[in-house]
PDB file of C-alpha atoms and ligand atoms in Angstrom:
ATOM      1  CA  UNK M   1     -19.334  -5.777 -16.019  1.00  0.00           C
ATOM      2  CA  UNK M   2     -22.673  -6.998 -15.832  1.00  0.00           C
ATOM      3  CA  UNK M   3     -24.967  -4.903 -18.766  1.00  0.00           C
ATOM      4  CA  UNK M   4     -28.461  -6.415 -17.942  1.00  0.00           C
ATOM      5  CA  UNK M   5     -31.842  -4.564 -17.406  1.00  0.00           C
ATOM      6  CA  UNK M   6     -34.228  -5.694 -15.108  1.00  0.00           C
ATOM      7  CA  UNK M   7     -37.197  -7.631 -16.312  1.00  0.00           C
ATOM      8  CA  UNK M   8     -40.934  -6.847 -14.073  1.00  0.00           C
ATOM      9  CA  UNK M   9     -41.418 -10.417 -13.095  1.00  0.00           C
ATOM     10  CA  UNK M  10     -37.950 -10.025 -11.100  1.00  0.00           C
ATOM     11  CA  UNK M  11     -37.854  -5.759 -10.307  1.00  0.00           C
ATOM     12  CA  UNK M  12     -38.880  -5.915  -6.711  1.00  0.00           C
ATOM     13  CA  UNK M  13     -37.812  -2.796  -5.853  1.00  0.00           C
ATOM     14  CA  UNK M  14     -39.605  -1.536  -8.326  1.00  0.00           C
ATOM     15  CA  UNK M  15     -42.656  -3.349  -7.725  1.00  0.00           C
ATOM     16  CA  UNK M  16     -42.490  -1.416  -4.240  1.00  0.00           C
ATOM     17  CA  UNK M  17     -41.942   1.986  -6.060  1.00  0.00           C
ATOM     18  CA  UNK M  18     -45.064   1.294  -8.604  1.00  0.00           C
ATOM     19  CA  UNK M  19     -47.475   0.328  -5.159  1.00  0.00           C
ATOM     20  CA  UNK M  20     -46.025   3.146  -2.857  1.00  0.00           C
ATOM     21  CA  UNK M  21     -46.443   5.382  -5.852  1.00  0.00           C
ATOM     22  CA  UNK M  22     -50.754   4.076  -6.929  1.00  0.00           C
ATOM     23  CA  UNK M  23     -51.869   3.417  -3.279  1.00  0.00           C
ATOM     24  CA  UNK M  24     -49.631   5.681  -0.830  1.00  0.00           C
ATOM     25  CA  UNK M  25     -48.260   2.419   0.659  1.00  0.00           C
ATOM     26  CA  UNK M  26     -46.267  -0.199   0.151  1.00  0.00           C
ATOM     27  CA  UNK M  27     -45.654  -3.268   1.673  1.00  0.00           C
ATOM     28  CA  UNK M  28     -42.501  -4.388   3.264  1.00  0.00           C
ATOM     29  CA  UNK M  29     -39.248  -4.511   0.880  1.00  0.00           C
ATOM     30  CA  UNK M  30     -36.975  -6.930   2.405  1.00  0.00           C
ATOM     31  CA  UNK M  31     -33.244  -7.070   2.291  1.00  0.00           C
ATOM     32  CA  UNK M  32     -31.201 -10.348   2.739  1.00  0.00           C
ATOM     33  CA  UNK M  33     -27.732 -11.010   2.583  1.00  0.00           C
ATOM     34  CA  UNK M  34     -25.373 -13.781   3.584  1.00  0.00           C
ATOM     35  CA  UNK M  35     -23.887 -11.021   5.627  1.00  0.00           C
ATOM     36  CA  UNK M  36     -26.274  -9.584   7.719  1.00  0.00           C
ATOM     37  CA  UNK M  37     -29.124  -9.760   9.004  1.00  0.00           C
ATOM     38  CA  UNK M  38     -32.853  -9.509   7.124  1.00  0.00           C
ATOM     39  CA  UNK M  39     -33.335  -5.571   6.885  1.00  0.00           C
ATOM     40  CA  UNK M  40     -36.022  -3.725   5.145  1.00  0.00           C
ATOM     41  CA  UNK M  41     -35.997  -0.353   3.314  1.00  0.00           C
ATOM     42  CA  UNK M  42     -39.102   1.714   3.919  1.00  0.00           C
ATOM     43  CA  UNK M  43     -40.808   2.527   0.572  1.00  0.00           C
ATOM     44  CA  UNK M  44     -41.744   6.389   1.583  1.00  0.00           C
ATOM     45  CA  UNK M  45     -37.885   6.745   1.747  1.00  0.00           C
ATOM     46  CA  UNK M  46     -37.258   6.174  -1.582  1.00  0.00           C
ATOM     47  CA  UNK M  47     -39.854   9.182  -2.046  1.00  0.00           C
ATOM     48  CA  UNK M  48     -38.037  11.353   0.054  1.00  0.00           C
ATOM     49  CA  UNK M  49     -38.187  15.134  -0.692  1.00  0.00           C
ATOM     50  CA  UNK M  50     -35.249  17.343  -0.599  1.00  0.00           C
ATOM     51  CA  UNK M  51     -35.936  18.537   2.809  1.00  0.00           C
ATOM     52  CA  UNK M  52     -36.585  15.045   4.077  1.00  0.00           C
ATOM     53  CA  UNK M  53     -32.987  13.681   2.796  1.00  0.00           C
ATOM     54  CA  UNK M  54     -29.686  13.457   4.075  1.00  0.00           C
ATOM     55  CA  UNK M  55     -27.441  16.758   3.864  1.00  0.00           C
ATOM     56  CA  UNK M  56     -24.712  14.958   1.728  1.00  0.00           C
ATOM     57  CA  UNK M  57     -27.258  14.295  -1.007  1.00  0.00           C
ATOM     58  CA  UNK M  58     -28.228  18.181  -0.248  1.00  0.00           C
ATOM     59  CA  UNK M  59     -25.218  19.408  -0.741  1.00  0.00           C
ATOM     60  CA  UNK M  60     -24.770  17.111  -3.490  1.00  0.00           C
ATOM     61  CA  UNK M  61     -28.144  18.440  -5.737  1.00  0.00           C
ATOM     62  CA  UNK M  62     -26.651  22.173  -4.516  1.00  0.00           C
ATOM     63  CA  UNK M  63     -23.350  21.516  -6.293  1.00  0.00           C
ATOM     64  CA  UNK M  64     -24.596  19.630  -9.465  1.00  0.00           C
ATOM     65  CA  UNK M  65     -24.517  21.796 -12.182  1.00  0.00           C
ATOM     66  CA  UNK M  66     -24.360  21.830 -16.177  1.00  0.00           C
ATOM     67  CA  UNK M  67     -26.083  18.253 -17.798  1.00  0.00           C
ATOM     68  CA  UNK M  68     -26.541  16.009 -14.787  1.00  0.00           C
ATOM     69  CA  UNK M  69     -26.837  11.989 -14.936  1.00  0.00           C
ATOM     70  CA  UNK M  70     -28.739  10.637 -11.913  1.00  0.00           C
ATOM     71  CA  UNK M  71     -27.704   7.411 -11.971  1.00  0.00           C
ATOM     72  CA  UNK M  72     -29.766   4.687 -10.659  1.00  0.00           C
ATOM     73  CA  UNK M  73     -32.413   7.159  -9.892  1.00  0.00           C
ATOM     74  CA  UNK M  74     -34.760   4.725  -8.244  1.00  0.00           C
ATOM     75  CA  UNK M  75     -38.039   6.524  -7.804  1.00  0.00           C
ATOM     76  CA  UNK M  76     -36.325   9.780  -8.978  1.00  0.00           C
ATOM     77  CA  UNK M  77     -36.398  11.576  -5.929  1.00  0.00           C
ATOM     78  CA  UNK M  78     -33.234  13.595  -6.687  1.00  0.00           C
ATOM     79  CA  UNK M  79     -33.597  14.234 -10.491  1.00  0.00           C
ATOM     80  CA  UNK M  80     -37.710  15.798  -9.542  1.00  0.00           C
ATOM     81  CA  UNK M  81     -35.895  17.832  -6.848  1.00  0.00           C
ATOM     82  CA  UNK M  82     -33.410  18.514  -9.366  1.00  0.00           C
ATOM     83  CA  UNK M  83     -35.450  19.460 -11.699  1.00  0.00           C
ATOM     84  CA  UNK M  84     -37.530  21.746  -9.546  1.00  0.00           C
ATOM     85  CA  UNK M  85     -34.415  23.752  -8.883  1.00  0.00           C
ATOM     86  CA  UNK M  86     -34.274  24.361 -12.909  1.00  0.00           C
ATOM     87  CA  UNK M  87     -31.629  22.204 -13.339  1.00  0.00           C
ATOM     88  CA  UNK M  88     -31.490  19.943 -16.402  1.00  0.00           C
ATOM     89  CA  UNK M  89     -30.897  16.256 -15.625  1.00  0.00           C
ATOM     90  CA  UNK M  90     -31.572  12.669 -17.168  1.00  0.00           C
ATOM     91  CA  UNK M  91     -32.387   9.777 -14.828  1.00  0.00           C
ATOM     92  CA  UNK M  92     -31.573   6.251 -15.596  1.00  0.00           C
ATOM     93  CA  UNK M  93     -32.270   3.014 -13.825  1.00  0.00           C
ATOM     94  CA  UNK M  94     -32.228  -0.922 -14.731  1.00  0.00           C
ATOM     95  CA  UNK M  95     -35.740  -1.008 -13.098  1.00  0.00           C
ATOM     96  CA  UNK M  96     -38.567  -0.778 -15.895  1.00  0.00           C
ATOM     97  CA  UNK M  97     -41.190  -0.417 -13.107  1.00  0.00           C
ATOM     98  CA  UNK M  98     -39.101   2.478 -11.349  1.00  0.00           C
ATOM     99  CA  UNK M  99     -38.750   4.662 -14.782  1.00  0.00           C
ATOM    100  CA  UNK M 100     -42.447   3.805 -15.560  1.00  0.00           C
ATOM    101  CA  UNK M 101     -43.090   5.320 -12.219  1.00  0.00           C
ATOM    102  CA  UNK M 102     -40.038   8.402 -12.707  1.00  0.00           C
ATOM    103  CA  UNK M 103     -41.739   9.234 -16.137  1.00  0.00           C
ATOM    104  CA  UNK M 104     -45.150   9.420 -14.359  1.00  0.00           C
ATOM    105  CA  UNK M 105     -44.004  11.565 -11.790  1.00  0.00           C
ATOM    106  CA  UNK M 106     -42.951  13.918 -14.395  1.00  0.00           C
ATOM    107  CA  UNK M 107     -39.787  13.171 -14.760  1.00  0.00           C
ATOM    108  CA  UNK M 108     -38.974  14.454 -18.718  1.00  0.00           C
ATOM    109  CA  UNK M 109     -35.908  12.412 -19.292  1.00  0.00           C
ATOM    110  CA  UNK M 110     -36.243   8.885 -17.901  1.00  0.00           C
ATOM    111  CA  UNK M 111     -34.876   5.749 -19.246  1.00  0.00           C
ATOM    112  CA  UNK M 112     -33.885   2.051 -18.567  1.00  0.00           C
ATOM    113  CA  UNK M 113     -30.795   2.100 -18.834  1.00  0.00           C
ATOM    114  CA  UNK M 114     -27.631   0.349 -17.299  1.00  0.00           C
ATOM    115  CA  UNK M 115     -24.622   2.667 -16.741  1.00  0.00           C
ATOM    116  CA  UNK M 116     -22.665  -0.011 -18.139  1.00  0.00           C
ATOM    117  CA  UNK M 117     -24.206  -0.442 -21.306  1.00  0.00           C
ATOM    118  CA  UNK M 118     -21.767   0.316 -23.783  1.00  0.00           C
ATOM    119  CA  UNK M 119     -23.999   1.979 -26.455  1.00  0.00           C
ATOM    120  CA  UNK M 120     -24.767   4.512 -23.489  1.00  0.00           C
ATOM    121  CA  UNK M 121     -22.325   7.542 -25.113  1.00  0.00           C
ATOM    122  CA  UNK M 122     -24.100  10.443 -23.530  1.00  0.00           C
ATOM    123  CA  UNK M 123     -22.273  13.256 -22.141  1.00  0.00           C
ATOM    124  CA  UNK M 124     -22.459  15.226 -19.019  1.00  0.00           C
ATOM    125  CA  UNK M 125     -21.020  17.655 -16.988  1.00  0.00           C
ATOM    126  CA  UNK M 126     -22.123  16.197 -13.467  1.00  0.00           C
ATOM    127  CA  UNK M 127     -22.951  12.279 -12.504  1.00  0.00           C
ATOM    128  CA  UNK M 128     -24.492  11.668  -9.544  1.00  0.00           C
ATOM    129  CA  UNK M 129     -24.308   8.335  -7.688  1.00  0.00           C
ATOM    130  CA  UNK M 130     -26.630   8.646  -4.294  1.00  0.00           C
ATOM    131  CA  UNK M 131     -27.789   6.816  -1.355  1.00  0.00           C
ATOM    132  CA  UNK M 132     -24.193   4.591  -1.380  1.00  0.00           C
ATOM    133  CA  UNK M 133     -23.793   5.465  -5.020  1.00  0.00           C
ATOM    134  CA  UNK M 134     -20.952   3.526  -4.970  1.00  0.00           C
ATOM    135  CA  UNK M 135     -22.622   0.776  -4.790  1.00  0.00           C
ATOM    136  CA  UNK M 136     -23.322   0.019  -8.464  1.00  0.00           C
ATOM    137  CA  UNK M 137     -19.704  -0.711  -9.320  1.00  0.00           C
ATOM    138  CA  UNK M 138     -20.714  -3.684  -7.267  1.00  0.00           C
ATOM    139  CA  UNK M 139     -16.774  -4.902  -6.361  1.00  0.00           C
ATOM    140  CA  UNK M 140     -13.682  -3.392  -6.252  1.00  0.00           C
ATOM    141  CA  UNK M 141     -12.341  -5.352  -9.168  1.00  0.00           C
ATOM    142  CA  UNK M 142     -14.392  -3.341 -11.455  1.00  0.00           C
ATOM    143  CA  UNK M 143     -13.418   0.137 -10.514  1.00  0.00           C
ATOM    144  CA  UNK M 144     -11.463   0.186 -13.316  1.00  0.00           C
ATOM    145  CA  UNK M 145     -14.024  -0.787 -15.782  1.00  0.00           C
ATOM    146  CA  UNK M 146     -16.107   1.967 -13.843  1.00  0.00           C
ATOM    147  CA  UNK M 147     -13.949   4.783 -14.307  1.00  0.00           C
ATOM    148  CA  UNK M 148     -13.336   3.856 -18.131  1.00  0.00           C
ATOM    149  CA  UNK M 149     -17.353   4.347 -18.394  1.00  0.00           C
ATOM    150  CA  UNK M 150     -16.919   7.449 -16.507  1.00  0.00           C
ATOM    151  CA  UNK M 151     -14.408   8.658 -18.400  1.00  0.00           C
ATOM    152  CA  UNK M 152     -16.851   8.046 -21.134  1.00  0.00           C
ATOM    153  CA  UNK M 153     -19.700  10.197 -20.125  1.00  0.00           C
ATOM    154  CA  UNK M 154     -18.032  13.010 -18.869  1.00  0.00           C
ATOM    155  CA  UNK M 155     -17.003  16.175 -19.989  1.00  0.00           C
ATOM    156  CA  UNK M 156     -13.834  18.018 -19.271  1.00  0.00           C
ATOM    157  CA  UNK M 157     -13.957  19.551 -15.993  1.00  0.00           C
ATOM    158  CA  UNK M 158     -16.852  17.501 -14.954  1.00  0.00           C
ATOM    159  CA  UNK M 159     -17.385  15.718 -11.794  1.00  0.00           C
ATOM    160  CA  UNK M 160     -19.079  12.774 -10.299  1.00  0.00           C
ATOM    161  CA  UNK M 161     -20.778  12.876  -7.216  1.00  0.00           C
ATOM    162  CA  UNK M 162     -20.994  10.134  -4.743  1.00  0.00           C
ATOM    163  CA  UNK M 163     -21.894   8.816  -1.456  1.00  0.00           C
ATOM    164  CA  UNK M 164     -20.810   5.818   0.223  1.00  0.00           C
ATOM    165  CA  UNK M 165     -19.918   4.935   3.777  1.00  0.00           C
ATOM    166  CA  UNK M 166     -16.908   3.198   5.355  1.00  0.00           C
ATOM    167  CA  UNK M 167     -18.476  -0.188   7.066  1.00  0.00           C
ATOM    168  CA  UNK M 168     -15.418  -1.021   9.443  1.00  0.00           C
ATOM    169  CA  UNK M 169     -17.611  -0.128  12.123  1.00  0.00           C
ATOM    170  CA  UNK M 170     -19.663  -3.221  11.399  1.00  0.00           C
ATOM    171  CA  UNK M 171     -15.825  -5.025  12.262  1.00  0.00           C
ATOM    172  CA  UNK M 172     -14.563  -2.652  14.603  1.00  0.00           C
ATOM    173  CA  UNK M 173     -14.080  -4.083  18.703  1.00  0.00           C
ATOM    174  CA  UNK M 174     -15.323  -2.146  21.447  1.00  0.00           C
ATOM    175  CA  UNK M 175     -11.731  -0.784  21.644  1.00  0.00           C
ATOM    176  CA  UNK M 176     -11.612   0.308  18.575  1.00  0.00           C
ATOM    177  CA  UNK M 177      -9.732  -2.693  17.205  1.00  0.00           C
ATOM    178  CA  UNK M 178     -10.383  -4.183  14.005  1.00  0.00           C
ATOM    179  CA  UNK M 179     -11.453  -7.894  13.246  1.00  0.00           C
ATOM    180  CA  UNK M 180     -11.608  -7.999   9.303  1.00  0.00           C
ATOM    181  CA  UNK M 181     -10.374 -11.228   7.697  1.00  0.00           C
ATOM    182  CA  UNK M 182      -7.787 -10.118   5.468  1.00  0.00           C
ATOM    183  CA  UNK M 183      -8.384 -12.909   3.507  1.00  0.00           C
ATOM    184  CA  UNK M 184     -11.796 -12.244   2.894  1.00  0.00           C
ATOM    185  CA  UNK M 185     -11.710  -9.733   0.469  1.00  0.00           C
ATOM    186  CA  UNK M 186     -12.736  -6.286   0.974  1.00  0.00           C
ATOM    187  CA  UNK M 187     -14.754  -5.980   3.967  1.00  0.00           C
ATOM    188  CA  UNK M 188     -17.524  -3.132   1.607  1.00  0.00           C
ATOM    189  CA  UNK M 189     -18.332  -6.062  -1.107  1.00  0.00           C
ATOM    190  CA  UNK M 190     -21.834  -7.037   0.114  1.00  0.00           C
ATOM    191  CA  UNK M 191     -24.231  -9.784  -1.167  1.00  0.00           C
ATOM    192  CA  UNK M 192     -27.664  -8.323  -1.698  1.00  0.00           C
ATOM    193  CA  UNK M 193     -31.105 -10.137  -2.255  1.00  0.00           C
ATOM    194  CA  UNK M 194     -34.722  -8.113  -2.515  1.00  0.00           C
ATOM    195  CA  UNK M 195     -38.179  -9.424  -2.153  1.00  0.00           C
ATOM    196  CA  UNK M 196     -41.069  -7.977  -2.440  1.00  0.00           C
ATOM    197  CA  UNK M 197     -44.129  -9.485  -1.655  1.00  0.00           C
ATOM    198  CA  UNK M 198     -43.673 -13.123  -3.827  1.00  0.00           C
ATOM    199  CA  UNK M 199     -41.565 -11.121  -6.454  1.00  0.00           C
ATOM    200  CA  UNK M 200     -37.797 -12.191  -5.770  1.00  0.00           C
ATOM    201  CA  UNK M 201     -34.805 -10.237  -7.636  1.00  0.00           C
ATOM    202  CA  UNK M 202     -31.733 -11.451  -8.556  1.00  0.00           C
ATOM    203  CA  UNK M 203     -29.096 -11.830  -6.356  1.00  0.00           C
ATOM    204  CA  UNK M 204     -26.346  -8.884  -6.529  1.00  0.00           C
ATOM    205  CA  UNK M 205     -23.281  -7.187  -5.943  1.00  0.00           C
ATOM    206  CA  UNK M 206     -22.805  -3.889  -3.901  1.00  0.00           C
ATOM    207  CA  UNK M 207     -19.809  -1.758  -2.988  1.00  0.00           C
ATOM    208  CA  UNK M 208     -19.695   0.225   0.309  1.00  0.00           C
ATOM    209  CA  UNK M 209     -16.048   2.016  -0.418  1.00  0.00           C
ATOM    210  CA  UNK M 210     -13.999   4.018   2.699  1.00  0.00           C
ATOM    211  CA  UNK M 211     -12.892   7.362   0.805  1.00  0.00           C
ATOM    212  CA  UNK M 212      -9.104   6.203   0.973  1.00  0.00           C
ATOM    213  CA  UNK M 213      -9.853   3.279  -0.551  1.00  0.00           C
ATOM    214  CA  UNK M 214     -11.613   5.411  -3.412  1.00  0.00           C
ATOM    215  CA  UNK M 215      -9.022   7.934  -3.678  1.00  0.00           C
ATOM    216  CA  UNK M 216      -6.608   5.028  -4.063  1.00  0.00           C
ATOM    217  CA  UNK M 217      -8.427   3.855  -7.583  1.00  0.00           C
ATOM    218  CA  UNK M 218      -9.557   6.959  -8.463  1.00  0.00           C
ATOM    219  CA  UNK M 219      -5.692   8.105  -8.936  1.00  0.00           C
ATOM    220  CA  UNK M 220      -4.807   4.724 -10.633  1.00  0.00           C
ATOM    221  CA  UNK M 221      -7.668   5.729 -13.033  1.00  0.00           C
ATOM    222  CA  UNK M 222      -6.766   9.388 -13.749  1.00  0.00           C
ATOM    223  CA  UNK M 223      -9.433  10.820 -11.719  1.00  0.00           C
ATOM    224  CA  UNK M 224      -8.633  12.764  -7.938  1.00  0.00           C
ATOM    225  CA  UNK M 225     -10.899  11.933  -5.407  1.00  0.00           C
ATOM    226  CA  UNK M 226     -11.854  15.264  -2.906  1.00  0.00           C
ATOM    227  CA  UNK M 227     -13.959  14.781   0.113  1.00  0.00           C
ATOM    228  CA  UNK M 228     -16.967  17.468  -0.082  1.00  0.00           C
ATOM    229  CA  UNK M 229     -18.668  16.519   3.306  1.00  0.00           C
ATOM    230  CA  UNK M 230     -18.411  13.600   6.136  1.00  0.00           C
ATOM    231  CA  UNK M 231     -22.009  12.314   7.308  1.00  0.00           C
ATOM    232  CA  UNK M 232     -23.065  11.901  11.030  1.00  0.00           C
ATOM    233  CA  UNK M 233     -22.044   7.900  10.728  1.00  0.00           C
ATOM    234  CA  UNK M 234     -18.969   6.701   8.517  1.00  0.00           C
ATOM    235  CA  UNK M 235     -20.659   8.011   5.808  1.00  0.00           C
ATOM    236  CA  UNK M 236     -19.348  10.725   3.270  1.00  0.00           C
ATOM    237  CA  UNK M 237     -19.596  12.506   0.103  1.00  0.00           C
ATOM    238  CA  UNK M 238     -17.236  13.077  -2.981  1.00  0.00           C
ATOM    239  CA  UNK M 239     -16.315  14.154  -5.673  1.00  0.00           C
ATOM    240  CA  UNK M 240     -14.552  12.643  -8.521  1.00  0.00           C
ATOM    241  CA  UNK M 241     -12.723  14.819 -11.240  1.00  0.00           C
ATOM    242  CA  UNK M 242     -10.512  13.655 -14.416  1.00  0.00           C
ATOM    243  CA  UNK M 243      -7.035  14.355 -13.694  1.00  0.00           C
TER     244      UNK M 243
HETATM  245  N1  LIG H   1     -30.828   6.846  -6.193  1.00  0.00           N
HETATM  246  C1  LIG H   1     -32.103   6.340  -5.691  1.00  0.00           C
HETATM  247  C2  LIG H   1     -32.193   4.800  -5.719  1.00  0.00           C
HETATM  248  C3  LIG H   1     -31.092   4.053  -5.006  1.00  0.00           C
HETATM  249  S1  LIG H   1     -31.268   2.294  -5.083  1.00  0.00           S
HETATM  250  C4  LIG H   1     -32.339   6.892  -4.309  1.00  0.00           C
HETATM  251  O1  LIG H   1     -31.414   7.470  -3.746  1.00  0.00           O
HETATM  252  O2  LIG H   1     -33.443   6.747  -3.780  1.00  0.00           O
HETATM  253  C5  LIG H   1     -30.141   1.929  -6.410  1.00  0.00           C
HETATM  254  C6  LIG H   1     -30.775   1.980  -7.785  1.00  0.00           C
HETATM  255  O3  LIG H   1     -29.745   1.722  -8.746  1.00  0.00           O
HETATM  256  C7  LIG H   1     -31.863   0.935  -8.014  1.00  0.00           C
HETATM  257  O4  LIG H   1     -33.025   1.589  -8.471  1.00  0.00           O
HETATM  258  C8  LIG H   1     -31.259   0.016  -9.072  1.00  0.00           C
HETATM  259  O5  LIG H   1     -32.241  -0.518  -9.950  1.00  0.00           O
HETATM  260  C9  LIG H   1     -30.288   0.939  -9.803  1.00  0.00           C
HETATM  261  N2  LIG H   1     -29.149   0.295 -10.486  1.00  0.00           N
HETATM  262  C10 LIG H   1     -28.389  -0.736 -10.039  1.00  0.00           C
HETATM  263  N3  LIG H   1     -27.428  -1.042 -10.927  1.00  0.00           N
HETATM  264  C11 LIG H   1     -27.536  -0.166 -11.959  1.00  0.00           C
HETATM  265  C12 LIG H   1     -26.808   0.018 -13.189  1.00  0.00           C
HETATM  266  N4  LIG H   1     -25.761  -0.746 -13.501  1.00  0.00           N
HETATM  267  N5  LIG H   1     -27.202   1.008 -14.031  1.00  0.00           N
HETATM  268  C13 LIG H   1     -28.264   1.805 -13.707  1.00  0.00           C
HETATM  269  N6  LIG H   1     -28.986   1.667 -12.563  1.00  0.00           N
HETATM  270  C14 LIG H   1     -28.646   0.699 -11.696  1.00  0.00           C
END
């Protein structure tokens, strides 16, 4: 697993967090991949309140409970709602710009951090993964490395929760038939590039997982995987538990 942090000169999400968070705007953060098409990702969204976000990550901030790890918090939208709700949670991120910006915005445990980092021994009783959470474990080769870390930070009883969406309707025919090369790999392991303005990150991995596929690793890991709530589009939420 890769361990690195982010360095400024190569954070552009983070550059887009630190402008939408000094001057109410930001300029466009663009998306690339040798899969799709250019996309963007509206800064104010990574600023959304708890009103303004999806009801899986609702449900998901209802149900945390106990010591709670946001986990690639971003701008820390959920750990400030969190937080608001009197819950007790720490946020990390590999951005330094994003947990300058999370400790500005009050946010009383905020560090850069990578999940993977194997001096990171914390423990906690909830671990939340949001906005495709799953996306950090980056391929589905390292699932098992990811649920070793998990395994880690966890206490008994506790749970992860995660979102992620199933993307076979990006293959899917108009009749419903399904045109993934088999040979391709797994048809959720996406290529990601950012840009912001002239600041280009790294390019990296990102894992969009259908829930059978996650239930399938999560029991060859010792955790059970229980769907909490299905989204409008292919999307869901769920929780992890240690066996
Ligand atoms: N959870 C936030 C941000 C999602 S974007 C939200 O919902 O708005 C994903 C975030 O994960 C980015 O801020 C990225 O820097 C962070 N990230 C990626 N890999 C990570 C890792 N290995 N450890 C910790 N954070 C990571």
């Amino acid at each position: 697993m890769k361990t690195n942090l982010l360095s400024p000169q190569k954070d552009p999400m983070g550059a887009a967090i630190a402008d939408y968070f000094h001057k109410g705007r930001a300029a466009k953060l663009r998306v690339f991949s040798s899969q799709f098409e250019e996309d963007e990702i509206p800064a104010e969204q990574l600023f959304r309140t708890f009103d303004e976000m999806p009801p899986l990550e609702q449900e998901a901030l209802r149900l945390a409970s106990g010591k709670i790890l946001d986990c690639g918090a971003g701008s820390g939208c959920h750990a400030l709602a969190l937080q608001d709700m009197g819950k007790e949670v720490e946020a990390i991120d590999i951005s330094p710009l994003s947990v300058e910006i999370m400790q500005k915005r009050g946010i009383r445990q905020a560090y850069q951090i990578n999940l993977f980092d194997e001096n990171y021994l914390q423990k906690f009783d909830t671990i939340l993964m949001l906005m495709n959470g799953s996306g950090i474990i980056g391929k589905l080769e390292n699932m098992g490395a990811f649920f070793t870390k998990m395994k880690q930070l966890l206490n008994p009883g506790g749970c992860i929760y995660m979102d992620s969406s199933d993307l076979r309707y990006l293959f899917e025919d108009e009749d419903g038939s399904f045109l993934v090369d088999l040979a391709a790999g797994y048809y959720g392991e996406i290529d990601f590039r950012m840009q912001y303005k002239q600041i280009k990150g790294e390019p990296f991995d990102w894992l969009y997982v259908d829930f059978q596929t996650l239930s399938y690793y999560a029991a060859e890991n010792g955790f059970k995987a229980e769907l909490v709530q299905e989204g409008e589009h292919y999307d869901y939420l769920a929780c992890l538990k240690m066996q």
